[in-house]
XYZ file of C-alpha atoms in Angstrom:
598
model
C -44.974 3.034 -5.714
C -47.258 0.195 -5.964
C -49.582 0.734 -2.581
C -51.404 3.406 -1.297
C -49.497 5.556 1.052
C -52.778 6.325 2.932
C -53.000 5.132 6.559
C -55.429 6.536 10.155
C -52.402 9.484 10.087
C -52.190 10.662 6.068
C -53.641 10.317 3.104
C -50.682 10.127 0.941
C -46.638 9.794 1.209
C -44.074 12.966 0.193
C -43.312 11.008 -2.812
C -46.544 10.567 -3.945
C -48.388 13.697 -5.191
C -48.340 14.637 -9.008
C -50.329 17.033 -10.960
C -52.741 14.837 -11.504
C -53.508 15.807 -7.810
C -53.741 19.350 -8.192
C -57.075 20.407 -6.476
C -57.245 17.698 -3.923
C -57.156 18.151 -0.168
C -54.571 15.654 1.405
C -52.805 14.907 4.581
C -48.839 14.319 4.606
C -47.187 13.278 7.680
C -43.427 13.550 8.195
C -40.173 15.022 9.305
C -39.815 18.807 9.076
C -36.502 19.024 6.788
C -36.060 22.635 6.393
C -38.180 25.877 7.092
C -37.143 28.952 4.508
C -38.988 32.539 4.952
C -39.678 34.115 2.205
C -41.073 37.589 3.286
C -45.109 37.259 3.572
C -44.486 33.014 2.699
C -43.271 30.169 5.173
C -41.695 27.506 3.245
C -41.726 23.804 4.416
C -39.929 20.863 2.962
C -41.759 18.059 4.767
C -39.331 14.452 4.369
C -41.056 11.653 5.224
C -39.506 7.343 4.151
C -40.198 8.303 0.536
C -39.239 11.695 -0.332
C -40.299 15.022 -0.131
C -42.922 17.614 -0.553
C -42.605 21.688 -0.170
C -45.330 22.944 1.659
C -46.514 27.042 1.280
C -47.645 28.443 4.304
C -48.714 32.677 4.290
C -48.011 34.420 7.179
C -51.229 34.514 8.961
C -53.748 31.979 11.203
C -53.518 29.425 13.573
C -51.335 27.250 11.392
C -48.867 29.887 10.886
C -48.250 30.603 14.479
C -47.526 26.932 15.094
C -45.025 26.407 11.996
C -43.370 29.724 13.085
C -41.951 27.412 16.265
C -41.335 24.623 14.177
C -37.770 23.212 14.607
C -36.060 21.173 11.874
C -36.875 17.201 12.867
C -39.963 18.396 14.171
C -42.586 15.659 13.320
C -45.845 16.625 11.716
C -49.153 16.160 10.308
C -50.512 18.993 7.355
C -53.319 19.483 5.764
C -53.981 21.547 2.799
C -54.471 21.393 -1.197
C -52.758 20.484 -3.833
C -51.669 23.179 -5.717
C -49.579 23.300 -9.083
C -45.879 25.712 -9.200
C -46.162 28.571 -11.121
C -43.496 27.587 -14.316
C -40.777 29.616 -12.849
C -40.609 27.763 -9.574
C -40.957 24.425 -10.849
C -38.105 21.727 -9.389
C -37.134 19.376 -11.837
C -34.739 17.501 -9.641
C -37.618 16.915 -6.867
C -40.359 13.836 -8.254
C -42.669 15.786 -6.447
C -41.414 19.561 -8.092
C -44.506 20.083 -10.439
C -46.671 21.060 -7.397
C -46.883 22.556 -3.574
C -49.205 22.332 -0.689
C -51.063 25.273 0.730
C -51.635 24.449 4.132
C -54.589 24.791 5.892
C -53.580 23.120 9.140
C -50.571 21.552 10.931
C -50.269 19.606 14.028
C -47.103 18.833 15.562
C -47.108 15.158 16.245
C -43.508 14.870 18.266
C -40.532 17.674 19.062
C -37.309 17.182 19.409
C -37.145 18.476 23.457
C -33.200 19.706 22.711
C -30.802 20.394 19.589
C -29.750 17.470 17.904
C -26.625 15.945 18.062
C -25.937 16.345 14.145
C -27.862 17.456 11.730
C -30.016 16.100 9.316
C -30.780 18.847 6.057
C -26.033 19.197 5.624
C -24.005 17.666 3.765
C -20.989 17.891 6.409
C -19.485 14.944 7.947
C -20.078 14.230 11.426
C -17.089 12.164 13.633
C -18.203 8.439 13.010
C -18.389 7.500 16.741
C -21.030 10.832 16.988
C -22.955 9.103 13.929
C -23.153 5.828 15.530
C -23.585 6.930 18.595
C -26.948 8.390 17.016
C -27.383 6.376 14.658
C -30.893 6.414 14.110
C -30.545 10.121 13.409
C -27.653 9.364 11.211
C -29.696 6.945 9.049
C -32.296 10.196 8.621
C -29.834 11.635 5.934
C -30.905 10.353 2.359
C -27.719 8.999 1.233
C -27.618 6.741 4.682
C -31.085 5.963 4.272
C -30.883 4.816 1.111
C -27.978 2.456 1.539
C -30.486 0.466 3.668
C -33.250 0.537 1.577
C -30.853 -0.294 -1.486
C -29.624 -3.259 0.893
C -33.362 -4.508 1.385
C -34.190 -4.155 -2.695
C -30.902 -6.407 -3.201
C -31.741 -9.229 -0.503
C -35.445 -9.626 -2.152
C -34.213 -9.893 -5.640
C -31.740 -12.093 -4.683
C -34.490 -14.250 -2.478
C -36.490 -14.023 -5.699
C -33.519 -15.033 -7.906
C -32.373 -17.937 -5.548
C -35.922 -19.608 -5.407
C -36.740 -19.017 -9.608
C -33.507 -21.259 -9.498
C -34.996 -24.303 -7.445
C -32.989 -23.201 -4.066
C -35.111 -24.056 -0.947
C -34.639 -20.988 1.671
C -34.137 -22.729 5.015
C -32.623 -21.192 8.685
C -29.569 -23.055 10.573
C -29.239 -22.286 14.128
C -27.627 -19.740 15.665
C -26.889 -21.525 18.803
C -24.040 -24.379 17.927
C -21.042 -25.771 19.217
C -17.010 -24.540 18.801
C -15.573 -25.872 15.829
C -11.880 -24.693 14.097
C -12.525 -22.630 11.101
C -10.363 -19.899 11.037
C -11.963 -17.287 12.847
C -11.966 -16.433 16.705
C -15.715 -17.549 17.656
C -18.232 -15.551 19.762
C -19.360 -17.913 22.855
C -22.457 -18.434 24.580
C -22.248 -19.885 28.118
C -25.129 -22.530 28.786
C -26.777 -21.439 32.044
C -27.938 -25.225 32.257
C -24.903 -26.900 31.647
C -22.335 -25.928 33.539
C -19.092 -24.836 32.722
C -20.075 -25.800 28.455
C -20.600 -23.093 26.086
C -22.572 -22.625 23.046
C -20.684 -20.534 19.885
C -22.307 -17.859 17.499
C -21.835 -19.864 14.203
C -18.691 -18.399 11.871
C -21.026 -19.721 9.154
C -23.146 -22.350 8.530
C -20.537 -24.679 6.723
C -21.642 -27.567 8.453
C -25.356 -27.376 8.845
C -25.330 -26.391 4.932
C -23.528 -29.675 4.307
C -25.735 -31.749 6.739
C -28.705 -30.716 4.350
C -27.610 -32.019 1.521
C -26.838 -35.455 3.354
C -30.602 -34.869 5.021
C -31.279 -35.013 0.796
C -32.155 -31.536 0.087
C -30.956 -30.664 -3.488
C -30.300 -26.879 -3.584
C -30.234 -24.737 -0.194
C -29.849 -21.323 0.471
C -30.500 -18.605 2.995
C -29.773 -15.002 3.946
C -27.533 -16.019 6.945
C -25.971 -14.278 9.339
C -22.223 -14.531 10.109
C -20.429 -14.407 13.350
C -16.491 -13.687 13.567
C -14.597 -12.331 16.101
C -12.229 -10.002 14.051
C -10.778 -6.635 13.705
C -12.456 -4.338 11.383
C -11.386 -3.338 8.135
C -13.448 -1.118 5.470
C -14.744 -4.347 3.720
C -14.846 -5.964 6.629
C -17.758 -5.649 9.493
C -16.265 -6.763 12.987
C -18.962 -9.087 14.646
C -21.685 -10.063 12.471
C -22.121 -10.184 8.635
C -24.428 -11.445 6.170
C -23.806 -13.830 3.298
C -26.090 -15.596 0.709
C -25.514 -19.202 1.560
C -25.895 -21.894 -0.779
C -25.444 -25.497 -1.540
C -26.093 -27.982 -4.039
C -26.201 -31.867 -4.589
C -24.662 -33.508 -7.092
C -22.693 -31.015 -8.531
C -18.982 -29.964 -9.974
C -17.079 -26.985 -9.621
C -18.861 -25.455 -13.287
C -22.360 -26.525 -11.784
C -21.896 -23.948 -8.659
C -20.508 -21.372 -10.897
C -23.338 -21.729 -13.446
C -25.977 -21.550 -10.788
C -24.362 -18.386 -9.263
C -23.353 -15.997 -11.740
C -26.981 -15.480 -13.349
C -27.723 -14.055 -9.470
C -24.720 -11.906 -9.483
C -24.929 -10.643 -12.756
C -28.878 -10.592 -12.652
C -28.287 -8.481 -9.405
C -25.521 -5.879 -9.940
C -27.021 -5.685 -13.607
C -30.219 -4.301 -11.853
C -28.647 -1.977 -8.901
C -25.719 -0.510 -10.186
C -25.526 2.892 -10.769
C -26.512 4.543 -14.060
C -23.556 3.920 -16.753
C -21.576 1.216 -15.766
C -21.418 -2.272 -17.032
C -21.006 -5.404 -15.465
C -19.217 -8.419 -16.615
C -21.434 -11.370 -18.187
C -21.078 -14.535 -17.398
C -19.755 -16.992 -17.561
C -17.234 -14.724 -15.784
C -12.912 -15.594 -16.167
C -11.389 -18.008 -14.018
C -8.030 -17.110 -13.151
C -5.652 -19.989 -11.230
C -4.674 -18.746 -7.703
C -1.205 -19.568 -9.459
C -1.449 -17.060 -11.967
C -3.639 -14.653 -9.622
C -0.745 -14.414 -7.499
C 2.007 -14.655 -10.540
C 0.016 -11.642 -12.924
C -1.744 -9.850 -10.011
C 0.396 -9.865 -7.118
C -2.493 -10.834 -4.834
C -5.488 -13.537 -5.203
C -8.518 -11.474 -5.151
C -7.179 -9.354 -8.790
C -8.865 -6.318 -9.760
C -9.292 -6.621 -13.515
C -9.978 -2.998 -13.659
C -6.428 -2.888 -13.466
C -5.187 -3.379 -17.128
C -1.601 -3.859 -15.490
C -0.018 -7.144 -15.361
C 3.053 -8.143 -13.771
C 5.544 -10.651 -15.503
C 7.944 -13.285 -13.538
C 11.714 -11.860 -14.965
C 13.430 -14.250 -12.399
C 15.346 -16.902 -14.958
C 15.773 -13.059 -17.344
C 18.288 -11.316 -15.031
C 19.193 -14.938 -13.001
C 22.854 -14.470 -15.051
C 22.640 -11.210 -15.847
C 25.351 -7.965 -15.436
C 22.766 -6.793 -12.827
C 24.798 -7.713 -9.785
C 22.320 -6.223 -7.265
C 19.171 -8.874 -9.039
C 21.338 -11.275 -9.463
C 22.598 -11.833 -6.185
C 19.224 -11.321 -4.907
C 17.960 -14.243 -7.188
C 20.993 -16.479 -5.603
C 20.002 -16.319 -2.537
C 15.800 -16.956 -3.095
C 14.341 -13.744 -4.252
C 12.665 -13.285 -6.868
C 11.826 -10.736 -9.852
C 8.540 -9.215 -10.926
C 7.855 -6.420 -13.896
C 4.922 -4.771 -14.614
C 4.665 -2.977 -18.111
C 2.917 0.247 -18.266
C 2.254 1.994 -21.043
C 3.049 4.913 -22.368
C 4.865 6.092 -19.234
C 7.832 7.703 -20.968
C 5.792 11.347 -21.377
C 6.242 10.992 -17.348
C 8.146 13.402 -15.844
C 11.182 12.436 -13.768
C 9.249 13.796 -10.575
C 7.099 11.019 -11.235
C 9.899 8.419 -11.059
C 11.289 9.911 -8.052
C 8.258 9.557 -6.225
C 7.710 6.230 -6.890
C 11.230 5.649 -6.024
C 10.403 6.996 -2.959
C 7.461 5.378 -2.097
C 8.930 2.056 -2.829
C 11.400 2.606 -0.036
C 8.608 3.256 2.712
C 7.302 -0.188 1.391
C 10.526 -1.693 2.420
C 12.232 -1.662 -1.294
C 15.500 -0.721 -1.749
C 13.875 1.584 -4.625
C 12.055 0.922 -7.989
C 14.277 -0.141 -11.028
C 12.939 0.365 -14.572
C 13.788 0.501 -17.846
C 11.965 2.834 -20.733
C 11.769 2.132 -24.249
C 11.779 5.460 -25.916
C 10.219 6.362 -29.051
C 13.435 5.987 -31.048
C 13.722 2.654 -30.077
C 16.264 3.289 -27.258
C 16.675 1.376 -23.738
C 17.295 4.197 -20.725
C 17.086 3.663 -17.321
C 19.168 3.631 -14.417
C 19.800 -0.020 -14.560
C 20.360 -0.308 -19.019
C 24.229 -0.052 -18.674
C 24.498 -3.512 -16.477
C 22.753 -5.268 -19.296
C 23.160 -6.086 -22.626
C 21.044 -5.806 -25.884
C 19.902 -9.752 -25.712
C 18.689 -9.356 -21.744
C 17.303 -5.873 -23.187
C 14.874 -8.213 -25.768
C 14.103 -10.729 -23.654
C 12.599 -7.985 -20.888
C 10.793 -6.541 -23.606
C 9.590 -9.533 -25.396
C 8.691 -11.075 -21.574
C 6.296 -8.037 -20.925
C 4.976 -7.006 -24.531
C 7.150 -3.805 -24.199
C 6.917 -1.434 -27.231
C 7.810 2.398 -27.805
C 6.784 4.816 -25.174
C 6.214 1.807 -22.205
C 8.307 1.709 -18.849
C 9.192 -1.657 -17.692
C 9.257 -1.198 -13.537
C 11.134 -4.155 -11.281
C 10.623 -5.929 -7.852
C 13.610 -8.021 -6.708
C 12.319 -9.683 -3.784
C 11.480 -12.626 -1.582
C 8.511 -11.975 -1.181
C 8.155 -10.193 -4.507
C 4.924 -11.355 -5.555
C 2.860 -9.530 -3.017
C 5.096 -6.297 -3.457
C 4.414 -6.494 -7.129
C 0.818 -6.636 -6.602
C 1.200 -3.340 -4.469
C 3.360 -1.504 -7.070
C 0.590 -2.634 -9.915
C -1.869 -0.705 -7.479
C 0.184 2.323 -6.919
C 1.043 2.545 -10.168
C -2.962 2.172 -11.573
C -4.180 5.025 -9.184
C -0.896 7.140 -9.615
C -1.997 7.161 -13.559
C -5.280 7.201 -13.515
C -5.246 3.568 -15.244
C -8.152 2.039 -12.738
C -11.574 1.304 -15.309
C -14.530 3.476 -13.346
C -17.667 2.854 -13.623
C -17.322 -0.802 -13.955
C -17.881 -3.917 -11.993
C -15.060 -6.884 -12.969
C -15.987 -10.187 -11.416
C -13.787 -13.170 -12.154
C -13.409 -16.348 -10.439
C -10.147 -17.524 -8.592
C -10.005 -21.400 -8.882
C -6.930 -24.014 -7.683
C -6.523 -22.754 -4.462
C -3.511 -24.963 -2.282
C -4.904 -27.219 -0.535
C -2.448 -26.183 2.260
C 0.212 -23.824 2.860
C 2.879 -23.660 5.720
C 2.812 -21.468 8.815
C 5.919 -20.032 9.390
C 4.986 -19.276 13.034
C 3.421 -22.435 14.087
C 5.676 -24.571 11.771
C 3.697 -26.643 10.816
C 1.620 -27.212 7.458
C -1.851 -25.772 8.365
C -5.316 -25.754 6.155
C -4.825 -22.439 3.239
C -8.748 -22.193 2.699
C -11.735 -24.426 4.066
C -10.716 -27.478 5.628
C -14.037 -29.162 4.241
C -12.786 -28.630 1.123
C -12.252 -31.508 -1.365
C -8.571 -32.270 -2.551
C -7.878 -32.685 -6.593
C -6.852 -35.880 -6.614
C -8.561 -37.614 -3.417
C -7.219 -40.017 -0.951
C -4.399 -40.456 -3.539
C -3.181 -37.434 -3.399
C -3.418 -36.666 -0.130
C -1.486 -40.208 0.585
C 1.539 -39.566 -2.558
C 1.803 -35.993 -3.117
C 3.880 -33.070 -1.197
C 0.553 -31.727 0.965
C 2.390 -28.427 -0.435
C 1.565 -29.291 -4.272
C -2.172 -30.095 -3.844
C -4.546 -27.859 -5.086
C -8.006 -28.278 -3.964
C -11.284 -27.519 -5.484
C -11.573 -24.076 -3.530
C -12.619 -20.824 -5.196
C -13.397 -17.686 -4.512
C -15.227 -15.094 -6.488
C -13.945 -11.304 -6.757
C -15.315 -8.185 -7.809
C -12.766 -5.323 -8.348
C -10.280 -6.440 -5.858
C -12.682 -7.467 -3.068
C -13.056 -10.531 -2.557
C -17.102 -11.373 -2.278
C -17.163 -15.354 -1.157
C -15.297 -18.229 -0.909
C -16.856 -21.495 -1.462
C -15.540 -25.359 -2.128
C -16.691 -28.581 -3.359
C -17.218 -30.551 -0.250
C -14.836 -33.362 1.073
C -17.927 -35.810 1.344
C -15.390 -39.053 1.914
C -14.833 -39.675 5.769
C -11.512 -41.446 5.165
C -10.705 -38.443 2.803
C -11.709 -35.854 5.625
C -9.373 -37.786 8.041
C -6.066 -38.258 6.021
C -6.707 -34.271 5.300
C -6.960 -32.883 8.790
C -4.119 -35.544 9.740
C -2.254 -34.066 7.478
C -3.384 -30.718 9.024
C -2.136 -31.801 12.677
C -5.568 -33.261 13.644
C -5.964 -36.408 14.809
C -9.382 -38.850 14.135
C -10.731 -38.207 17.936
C -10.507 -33.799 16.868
C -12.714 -34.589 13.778
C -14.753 -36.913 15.828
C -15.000 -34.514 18.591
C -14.940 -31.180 16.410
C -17.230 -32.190 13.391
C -18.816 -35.064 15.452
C -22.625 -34.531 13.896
C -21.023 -34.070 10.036
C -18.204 -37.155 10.178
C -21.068 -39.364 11.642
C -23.367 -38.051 9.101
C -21.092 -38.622 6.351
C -20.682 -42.518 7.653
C -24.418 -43.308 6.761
C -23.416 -41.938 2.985
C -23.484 -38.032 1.399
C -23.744 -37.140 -2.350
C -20.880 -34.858 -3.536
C -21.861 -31.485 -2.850
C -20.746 -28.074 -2.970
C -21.517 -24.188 -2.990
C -20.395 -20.815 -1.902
C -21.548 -17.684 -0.146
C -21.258 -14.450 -1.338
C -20.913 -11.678 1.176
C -24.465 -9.197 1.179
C -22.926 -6.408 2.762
C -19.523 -6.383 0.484
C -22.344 -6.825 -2.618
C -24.406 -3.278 -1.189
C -21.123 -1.826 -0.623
C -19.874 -2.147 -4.152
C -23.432 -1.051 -5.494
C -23.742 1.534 -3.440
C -20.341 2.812 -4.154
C -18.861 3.509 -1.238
C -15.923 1.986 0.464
C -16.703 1.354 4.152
C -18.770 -1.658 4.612
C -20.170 0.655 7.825
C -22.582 2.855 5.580
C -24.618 -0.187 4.284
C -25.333 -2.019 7.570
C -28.503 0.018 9.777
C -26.706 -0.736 13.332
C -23.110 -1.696 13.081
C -20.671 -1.939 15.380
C -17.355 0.585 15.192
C -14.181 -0.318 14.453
C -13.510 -1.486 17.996
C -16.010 -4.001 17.470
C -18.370 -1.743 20.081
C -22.105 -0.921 19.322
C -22.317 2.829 20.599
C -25.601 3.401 20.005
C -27.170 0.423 22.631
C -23.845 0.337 24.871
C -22.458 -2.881 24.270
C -20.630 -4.972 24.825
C -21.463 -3.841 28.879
C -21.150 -5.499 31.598
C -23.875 -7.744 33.381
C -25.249 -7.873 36.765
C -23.460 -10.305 39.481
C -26.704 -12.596 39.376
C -26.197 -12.929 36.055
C -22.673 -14.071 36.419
C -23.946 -15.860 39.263
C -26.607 -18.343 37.177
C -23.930 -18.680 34.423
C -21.397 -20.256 37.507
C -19.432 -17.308 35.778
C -16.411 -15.227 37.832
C -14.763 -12.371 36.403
C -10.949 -12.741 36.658
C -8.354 -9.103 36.874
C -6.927 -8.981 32.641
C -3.900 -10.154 32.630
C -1.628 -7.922 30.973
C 0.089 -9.112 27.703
């Protein structure tokens, strides 16, 4: 600790004594975590912000006939001296566990006026809506409170990080217009201007890019995030936070060089004792070959499986059921595994099994035994040269199982298998954090539902290839300088080099289905900006919540925010969303219509 703990209330913290202080009379103040009676001796574990201190209290006086009504929560001031543990009761695993206070006094400071609603000194789970219902008593528990203080350590090293690296921290407002980027927006409605609304910014993608046409080299800020979507354990419905940057003048390699020192720098620093973290400069990995070796473009390299495209292998092949498949547009992934012939058949039924409830007809695979010998359920509709080429496709030697996808949309199925098959084995690296980049993103893809070719990443983004491309290529073939950075599967930020050209921008949302007047009207302050000239610029924005989550090791995003909502998108503790008074709705020229039912 590097301040006093000593305010008008206490003269230290319950994390602060030592036997150094043996002998002294102090003052703690803090939560009463447990009370344990000991024949003749009252024991109190007083829990205050920092940690804890057990307090000895005989069985006589004034003090004692106030701790004997204590109830747990109960907050407290005591008095008394430091005192060192006899050998046999010192607690190693406490900081404070070398000493005790005798108490000489107690005051009760608050009381909880009825039992609480879960408690604080158990390990047992509680029904999440109970937990953030109370959440304030929720975040009371150590492991809860701790995710929060973890999350503030990480934001101030990486504010420290971001400004040692010449990034200026400035705020965007929160307060903006509408714009299309992918996300359902929250709105505002302007009690001024009637009938217009104002929208809780998605990000801030444009202000971010206005800066560096205001001439601001390197930006960044702790910004907060607002998206209208459903919850998902990474995901927080409502808000989030993200480290925002941006930089002038720089490539693709410049954003990634001035990034991963604060990633590695940070999880380096945070993560839990034993595991390593990849250096940098960390592996870029094509969304092509993401999607190809991965099934999926945010890969988790903890993974060591890798799926294989055995299309053009079984195209002509005896395999009837494949081959048909392949004539009319599926296609075929494998995904070596190692050493999976000691499996027992149980195992392969299972999977068989589970691949049906994934929509699979079932799970074919081949195993190359020990001898040297193909078996398999599908070996007798091939022969010895489509045999090789599987093996030599996937690296297959004695003792591996080679398993198959034949599917159109195989590539995401294999990715799903690769999973199954990691956790089923125990193959998933622990004690690890994998970050790789994810580079060549398609510029656009085609929405089957709206058909029509629609934006695959950030529309701001910059196309490989420029106005050219965009004007002589298939929209379908053009990558764009989009990336996203991943960390053992999740995905932590995306991030582009900016499309900086106003004739560029307009050919690419035409493209898009957006006419010149909707980037006018949409993007009205950035296009106009970008007419009076704007250096090449790009950046990213890894997610701070997804970064605690992974460093605290748990999996729900939930447990390293202090107030978030539930996964209805509902804030239990402070009732909202609620409704508003009619004078409210009144001022805002604002009626309230019956739902209409879907």
């Amino acid at each position: 600790m590097n301040f006093s703990g000593k305010t008008a209330y206490r003269t230290h913290t319950c994390d602060e004594l030592r036997i150094d202080n043996v002998g002294q009379e102090v003052t703690l103040c803090g939560f009463v975590h447990r009370i344990r009676d000991h024949g003749g001796l009252l024991f109190i574990d007083l829990r205050d912000h920092y940690g804890m201190t057990q307090c000895v209290l005989q069985e006589t006086g004034e003090a004692f006939k106030i701790a004997e009504n204590l109830k747990d929560e109960t907050i407290v001031s005591i008095t008394g001296k430091v005192v060192k543990r006899s050998e046999d009761t010192i607690n190693p695993n406490m900081p404070t566990g070398e000493i005790e206070i005798y108490i000489d006094k107690i005051e009760v400071l608050s009381a909880p006026e009825t039992q609480l609603p879960l408690q604080i000194n158990v390990e047992n789970e509680f029904p999440e809506d109970t937990r953030l219902t109370y959440r304030y008593l929720d975040l009371r528990k150590k492991e809860n409170h701790d995710n929060i203080i973890l999350r503030s350590k990480i934001i101030s090293h990486i504010r420290a990080e971001m400004t040692n690296r010449g990034f200026l921290e400035i705020q965007t407002p929160i307060l903006t217009s509408s714009s299309p980027e992918g996300a359902r927006d929250y709105l505002v409605p302007s009690r001024i201007h009637h009938g217009k609304f104002y929208a809780l910014p998605q990000a801030p993608q444009q202000f971010k890019q206005l800066l560096m046409v205001a001439g601001f080299d390197r930006y960044f800020q702790i910004a907060p995030c607002f998206r209208d979507e459903d919850a998902r354990a990474d995901r927080s419905p409502g808000e989030f936070y993200q480290l925002d940057m941006e930089m002038s003048f720089a490539s693709q390699e410049d954003v990634f060089e001035a990034i991963e020192p604060v990633l590695y720098s940070t999880f380096t620093k945070f993560a839990p004792k034993g595991y390593t973290v990849t250096d940098y400069p960390f592996p870029r990995i094509t969304f092509d070959n993401a999607m190809l070796h991965y099934g999926c473009d945010k890969p988790d390299l903890r993974n060591p499986l890798i799926i294989e495209d055995l299309t053009e292998a079984f195209r002509n092949s005896g395999f009837a059921a494949f081959a048909n498949g392949i004539a009319n547009g599926a296609k075929v992934r494998s995904i070596n595994v190692p050493g999976c012939t000691k499996e027992p058949r149980s195992f392969f039924d299972k999977l068989n099994d589970w691949a049906k409830e994934l929509g699979l007809p079932g799970l074919g695979y081949i195993s190359l035994t020990n001898e040297g010998e193909y078996k398999g359920p599908i070996v007798k509709f091939l022969n010895e040269t489509e045999l090789a080429e599987i093996a030599r496709i996937n690296h297959t030697v004695p003792g591996d199982v080679v398993f198959f996808i034949c599917d159109k949309n195989a590539a995401s199925l294999a990715g799903a298998v690769r999973t199954k098959l990691a956790n089923s084995l125990d193959l998933i690296e622990t004690n690890a954090y994998k970050f790789c980049w994810v580079v060549d993103f398609p510029m656009y893809e085609y929405d089957e539902e709206l058909k029509q070719i629609v934006f695959s990443h950030n529309p701001f983004s910059m196309p490989q290839g420029g106005l050219k491309a965009l004007e002589t290529m298939n929209p379908l073939d053009i990558k764009a300088y989009q990336y996203d950075i991943v960390c053992n599967g999740i995905e932590l930020s995306s991030g582009a080099i900016r499309n900086h050209v106003p004739e560029i921008m307009y050919k690419a949302f035409e493209i898009a289905g957006y006419g010149r007047e909707v980037v006018d009207n949409k993007f009205r302050a950035m296009i106009k900006a970008f007419k009076y000239g704007a250096p090449p610029h790009g950046g990213c924005a890894p997610g701070i919540d997804r970064m605690v989550m992974l460093l605290a090791n748990t999996e729900n995003i939930r447990e390293v925010i202090a107030f978030p909502f539930n996964q209805k998108a509902e804030d239990l503790m402070m009732g909202a969303p609620a409704e508003v008074t009619p004078q409210q709705l009144k001022e805002l020229h604002i009626a309230i219509l019956p739902q209409i039912k879907k």
